Amino acid sequence: MVSRTWIVIPLFNEAPIIGSVIKDLLPVFPHVVCIDDGSTDTSARAAREAGAVVVQHPVNLGQGAALQTGFEYVMNDPEMSCVVTFDADGQHRVADAADMVRRVQSGEADVVLGSRFLDGRTKIGPVKRLVLRTAALQTRWSTGMHLTDAHNGLRVMSRQVVGSIHLTQNRMAHASELIDLLSKLKPRWTEHPVEIIYTEYSKSKGQSLLNSVNIMADLLFR
Amino acid sequence: MLIVVQIVLVLVVVLFSLVLIRGGSNAKHMAVRRIMVLLFAAAAVLSIFFPTLLSQIARLVGVGRGTDLMLYAFIVSFLVYMSTTHQRFRQMEATLTKLTRRIALDEAERPWESVRSGTQALDATGDSNHGSRDTLR
């Protein structure tokens, strides 16, 4: 019985970096799928050339929609047992993902969520820290899940959990929606310390703080 | 001169009502909308020929002038329009998402299918060492 771990990467206009992200992943995780969310650059080709499976949205829908497509794609693989969501901009470490997968495969938890606040590795600005901690606190109030980090793209979920997740928030609010769904599914979950590498590239691409206004609005007026 | 304005206004009311009465999605909503449109048309035509009627109604409900009453009615109907349009837009987005996802998934290659047929071929030759690539299974 083969059991496979799939890496799901929502991909939108990351052509300069996606190739190296996939090349770092492949030696550890041979099964990588990129959901190209209607990129206008050469992201899809770069991902394919680096050795990933590419599933292409013909039009841009948003990161949440891309993740859900990724989940449905990997659910088609009867031997998939575990799914990792990974960001395309190279801010996650493959070693962290591997540690998290081990925690799911050992049967310790069904869901392992990455948190950049569990150790001191991640260097982060005070304003961003405040926003993320506030968002985590808000999640705690609304779902009762004691999270230390919000909107961390590195997560590992077992097949059972992935199969019961149906994201409807197409854009950035999917991260909160996912936690919301988990709080209803009540799987065994835990957080795992991860390092977020803020390179110049990911800083220039990352969500601006203003975007948190959009996330709040999406959640309030869904 | 007054009769020209009256004719133009009546034509506008009739055309607008016809446009609204035609088509729609939900049967119940459509019926409600058609009743509203008929009421609107009747009120509009009446107010064209008896302009003071609107002011009398306005005074009756305690809103000074007929124009003010019109403004309030307009704001309410505009808000209703906004919310229904917003809902319809969300429905369309959900439909588009489904369609896009289906296209994406249908076109995607499925490496495990070729892996499995490859495995069967290997099994036939007595070699089933296909999982060695899975460093982290």
XYZ file of C-alpha atoms in Angstrom:
359
model
C 0.000 0.000 0.000
C 1.534 3.224 -1.162
C 0.572 6.350 0.734
C 1.364 9.643 -0.804
C 1.866 13.105 0.604
C 0.886 15.852 -1.789
C 2.147 19.420 -1.647
C -0.517 21.899 -2.814
C 0.813 25.282 -3.917
C -1.574 28.055 -4.976
C 0.338 29.854 -7.698
C -0.283 33.327 -9.049
C 2.393 35.309 -10.885
C 5.448 33.932 -9.092
C 7.511 33.024 -12.169
C 10.856 34.315 -10.809
C 10.820 32.077 -7.740
C 8.409 29.151 -8.186
C 11.008 26.994 -9.969
C 13.455 27.084 -7.060
C 10.652 26.522 -4.522
C 9.623 23.334 -6.345
C 13.232 22.168 -6.807
C 13.747 22.483 -3.039
C 10.579 20.481 -2.362
C 10.987 17.611 -4.827
C 13.836 15.675 -3.118
C 11.720 15.414 0.051
C 8.215 15.492 -1.425
C 8.067 13.948 -4.915
C 4.391 14.857 -5.391
C 3.875 18.583 -5.861
C 0.837 20.152 -7.505
C 0.690 23.856 -8.365
C -2.718 25.404 -8.904
C -1.961 28.149 -11.393
C -4.656 30.709 -10.718
C -4.725 32.340 -14.141
C -1.214 33.764 -13.921
C -0.372 36.360 -16.528
C 3.347 35.547 -16.471
C 5.238 32.317 -17.176
C 4.563 30.802 -13.725
C 2.780 27.719 -15.071
C 5.600 26.822 -17.456
C 8.240 27.444 -14.802
C 6.414 25.140 -12.385
C 5.985 22.416 -15.004
C 9.632 22.609 -16.017
C 10.692 22.338 -12.377
C 8.813 19.027 -12.167
C 5.465 19.840 -10.556
C 2.011 18.874 -11.787
C 0.230 22.049 -12.867
C -3.545 22.445 -12.659
C -4.578 25.597 -14.450
C -7.521 27.876 -13.699
C -8.402 29.492 -17.019
C -9.295 32.707 -15.158
C -8.060 34.235 -11.925
C -10.322 33.400 -8.966
C -8.192 33.955 -5.880
C -6.016 31.974 -3.504
C -8.924 30.363 -1.651
C -10.386 29.010 -4.866
C -6.963 27.720 -5.903
C -6.523 25.866 -2.615
C -9.945 24.247 -2.920
C -9.145 23.146 -6.482
C -5.906 21.694 -5.158
C -7.766 19.783 -2.443
C -10.201 18.353 -4.968
C -7.344 17.408 -7.294
C -5.404 15.484 -4.667
C -8.594 13.804 -3.384
C -8.734 12.137 -6.819
C -5.539 10.288 -5.965
C -6.756 7.185 -4.125
C -3.383 6.752 -2.439
C -3.104 10.287 -1.085
C -2.997 10.199 2.700
C -1.728 13.625 3.630
C -1.804 17.149 2.147
C 0.548 20.058 2.748
C -0.420 23.602 1.766
C 2.677 25.585 0.877
C 3.190 29.152 -0.332
C 4.635 29.796 -3.771
C 6.819 32.728 -2.771
C 9.478 30.722 -0.945
C 8.725 31.941 2.567
C 8.271 28.445 4.007
C 10.996 25.919 4.879
C 10.807 22.395 3.484
C 12.261 21.016 6.740
C 9.348 22.511 8.713
C 6.868 20.899 6.328
C 8.607 17.519 6.684
C 8.479 17.732 10.496
C 4.775 18.596 10.347
C 4.014 15.705 7.997
C 5.744 13.327 10.403
C 3.474 14.523 13.214
C 0.390 13.711 11.110
C 1.742 10.361 9.926
C 2.670 9.280 13.424
C -1.020 9.641 14.247
C -0.373 12.459 16.701
C -2.831 14.807 14.976
C -5.063 15.069 11.899
C -4.205 18.712 11.324
C -0.916 20.497 12.009
C -0.950 24.260 11.568
C 2.264 26.242 11.202
C 2.853 29.081 13.638
C 5.637 31.632 13.379
C 5.177 32.736 16.980
C 6.042 29.506 18.801
C 9.768 30.148 18.682
C 12.071 33.090 18.016
C 13.276 32.101 14.539
C 11.005 34.341 12.496
C 12.121 37.953 12.256
C 9.009 40.049 12.001
C 8.161 43.737 12.225
C 6.235 45.019 15.237
C 3.210 46.250 13.246
C 2.827 43.012 11.315
C 3.264 41.047 14.530
C 0.504 43.084 16.176
C -1.893 42.602 13.251
C -1.282 38.841 13.091
C -1.588 38.402 16.846
C -4.833 40.417 16.836
C -6.184 38.270 14.022
C -5.228 35.141 15.986
C -7.006 36.535 19.041
C -10.096 37.272 16.984
C -10.006 33.670 15.686
C -9.787 32.474 19.275
C -12.934 34.399 20.172
C -14.959 33.326 17.180
C -13.914 29.652 17.013
C -12.602 28.787 20.457
C -9.401 27.405 18.894
C -6.350 28.636 20.769
C -4.193 29.626 17.814
C -1.035 31.667 18.163
C -0.783 32.610 14.489
C -3.252 33.581 11.793
C -2.936 33.368 8.049
C 0.025 31.042 8.035
C 0.045 29.274 4.671
C 1.935 26.184 5.893
C -0.512 23.499 7.057
C -0.655 19.716 6.966
C -3.959 17.855 6.912
C -4.904 14.200 6.733
C -7.030 12.824 3.918
C -10.169 12.640 6.085
C -9.941 16.324 6.958
C -9.185 17.480 3.425
C -12.161 15.507 2.135
C -14.553 17.391 4.386
C -13.263 20.863 3.588
C -15.137 22.975 1.064
C -13.810 26.506 0.880
C -16.229 29.053 -0.524
C -14.181 32.193 0.157
C -12.379 32.649 -3.116
C -10.021 35.363 -1.991
C -7.863 35.902 1.077
C -10.545 35.279 3.726
C -10.198 31.544 3.016
C -7.555 31.275 5.746
C -10.052 32.310 8.423
C -12.750 30.251 6.749
C -10.530 27.178 6.913
C -10.008 27.624 10.657
C -13.751 28.167 11.001
C -14.440 24.877 9.211
C -11.846 23.070 11.335
C -13.462 24.353 14.524
C -16.690 22.694 13.371
C -15.054 19.470 12.149
C -13.116 19.162 15.426
C -10.188 17.067 14.176
C -7.220 16.442 16.485
C -5.113 19.495 15.730
C -1.927 21.065 16.933
C 0.395 23.916 16.057
C 3.973 23.487 14.972
C 6.713 26.120 15.160
C 7.743 27.204 11.667
C 10.071 29.847 10.362
C 8.789 32.351 7.841
C 11.613 33.614 5.682
C 10.902 37.205 4.749
C 13.089 37.672 1.718
C 13.061 40.895 -0.255
C 11.048 39.012 -2.845
C 8.337 37.767 -0.510
C 8.196 41.174 1.177
C 7.534 42.858 -2.126
C 4.881 40.265 -2.987
C 3.302 39.696 0.416
C -0.084 40.956 1.500
C 0.042 44.540 2.556
C -1.356 45.340 5.952
C -4.213 47.186 4.289
C -5.331 43.848 2.925
C -6.377 42.822 6.427
C -9.221 45.326 6.004
C -10.382 43.341 2.963
C -10.102 40.089 4.878
C -12.238 41.450 7.706
C -14.822 42.787 5.268
C -14.972 39.484 3.364
C -15.618 37.645 6.600
C -18.187 40.066 7.966
C -20.172 40.393 4.770
C -19.982 36.933 3.320
C -46.790 72.237 -23.273
C -47.851 70.328 -20.196
C -49.430 67.591 -22.313
C -46.065 66.920 -24.051
C -44.299 66.381 -20.727
C -47.149 64.186 -19.599
C -46.943 62.021 -22.719
C -43.185 61.660 -22.441
C -43.436 60.708 -18.750
C -46.176 58.153 -19.396
C -44.097 56.590 -22.176
C -41.108 56.371 -19.843
C -43.237 54.727 -17.142
C -44.700 52.210 -19.599
C -41.318 51.328 -21.127
C -39.625 51.011 -17.741
C -42.444 48.775 -16.476
C -42.240 46.550 -19.557
C -38.483 46.128 -19.130
C -38.911 45.184 -15.470
C -41.821 42.817 -16.081
C -39.899 40.786 -18.647
C -37.804 37.815 -17.513
C -36.091 37.115 -14.227
C -34.798 34.158 -12.268
C -36.951 32.994 -9.367
C -40.692 32.606 -10.132
C -41.818 33.931 -6.749
C -39.527 36.956 -6.934
C -40.676 37.595 -10.469
C -44.349 37.639 -9.446
C -43.654 40.041 -6.576
C -41.669 42.258 -8.898
C -44.472 42.304 -11.450
C -47.048 43.354 -8.837
C -44.691 46.098 -7.618
C -44.185 47.286 -11.164
C -47.930 47.476 -11.810
C -48.444 49.452 -8.602
C -45.572 51.721 -9.561
C -46.968 52.299 -13.026
C -50.424 53.122 -11.685
C -49.003 55.520 -9.108
C -46.706 57.146 -11.652
C -49.456 57.697 -14.211
C -51.807 59.075 -11.549
C -49.156 61.457 -10.274
C -48.478 62.687 -13.802
C -52.098 63.771 -14.267
C -52.774 64.759 -10.656
C -49.420 66.140 -9.445
C -50.931 67.305 -6.175
C -51.883 63.742 -5.277
C -48.299 62.883 -4.365
C -48.027 65.893 -2.074
C -51.279 64.976 -0.409
C -50.014 61.461 0.308
C -46.716 62.914 1.541
C -48.568 65.208 3.938
C -50.701 62.253 5.036
C -47.614 60.251 6.070
C -46.002 63.364 7.557
C -43.282 64.002 4.955
C -43.826 67.635 3.875
C -43.606 67.513 0.074
C -44.294 64.955 -2.649
C -40.714 65.286 -3.971
C -39.370 64.284 -0.575
C -41.568 61.204 -0.618
C -40.181 60.385 -4.081
C -36.618 60.770 -2.802
C -37.225 58.398 0.110
C -38.906 55.849 -2.142
C -35.973 56.147 -4.527
C -33.396 55.563 -1.805
C -35.237 52.504 -0.505
C -35.613 51.000 -3.963
C -31.962 51.724 -4.720
C -30.851 49.881 -1.593
C -33.075 46.924 -2.485
C -31.555 46.968 -5.975
C -28.038 47.017 -4.524
C -28.625 44.031 -2.273
C -30.319 41.912 -4.937
C -27.570 42.727 -7.413
C -24.940 41.879 -4.831
C -26.615 38.518 -4.208
C -26.851 37.768 -7.878
C -23.197 38.709 -8.291
C -22.184 36.292 -5.555
C -24.205 33.517 -7.178
C -22.494 34.219 -10.476
C -19.104 34.116 -8.819
C -19.913 30.731 -7.279
C -21.015 29.452 -10.680
C -17.864 30.770 -12.323
C -15.735 29.133 -9.640
C -17.411 25.767 -10.198
C -16.988 26.020 -13.941
C -13.370 27.102 -13.725
C -12.552 24.352 -11.237
C -14.182 21.719 -13.406
C -12.212 22.830 -16.453
C -8.977 22.938 -14.454
C -9.492 19.460 -12.988
C -10.624 17.926 -16.281
C -7.540 19.189 -18.072
C -5.073 18.244 -15.356
C -2.812 15.280 -15.821
C -3.040 12.533 -13.205
C 0.393 11.031 -12.735
C -0.852 8.318 -10.352
C -2.865 6.745 -13.149
C 0.203 6.261 -15.310
C 2.155 5.201 -12.210
C -0.425 2.523 -11.517
C -0.480 1.132 -15.039
C 3.318 1.237 -14.944
C 3.230 -0.673 -11.687
C 1.024 -3.341 -13.185
C 3.478 -3.747 -16.010
C 6.304 -4.051 -13.498
C 4.309 -6.510 -11.418
C 3.867 -8.651 -14.495
C 7.633 -8.927 -14.750
C 7.894 -9.698 -11.068
C 9.338 -6.332 -10.033
C 7.212 -4.114 -7.819
C 9.835 -1.807 -6.395
C 7.982 1.346 -7.413
C 7.702 3.071 -4.037
C 11.405 3.779 -3.654
C 10.994 7.301 -4.969
C 8.707 8.200 -2.056
C 11.229 9.609 0.362
C 8.452 10.778 2.676
C 5.425 8.627 2.210
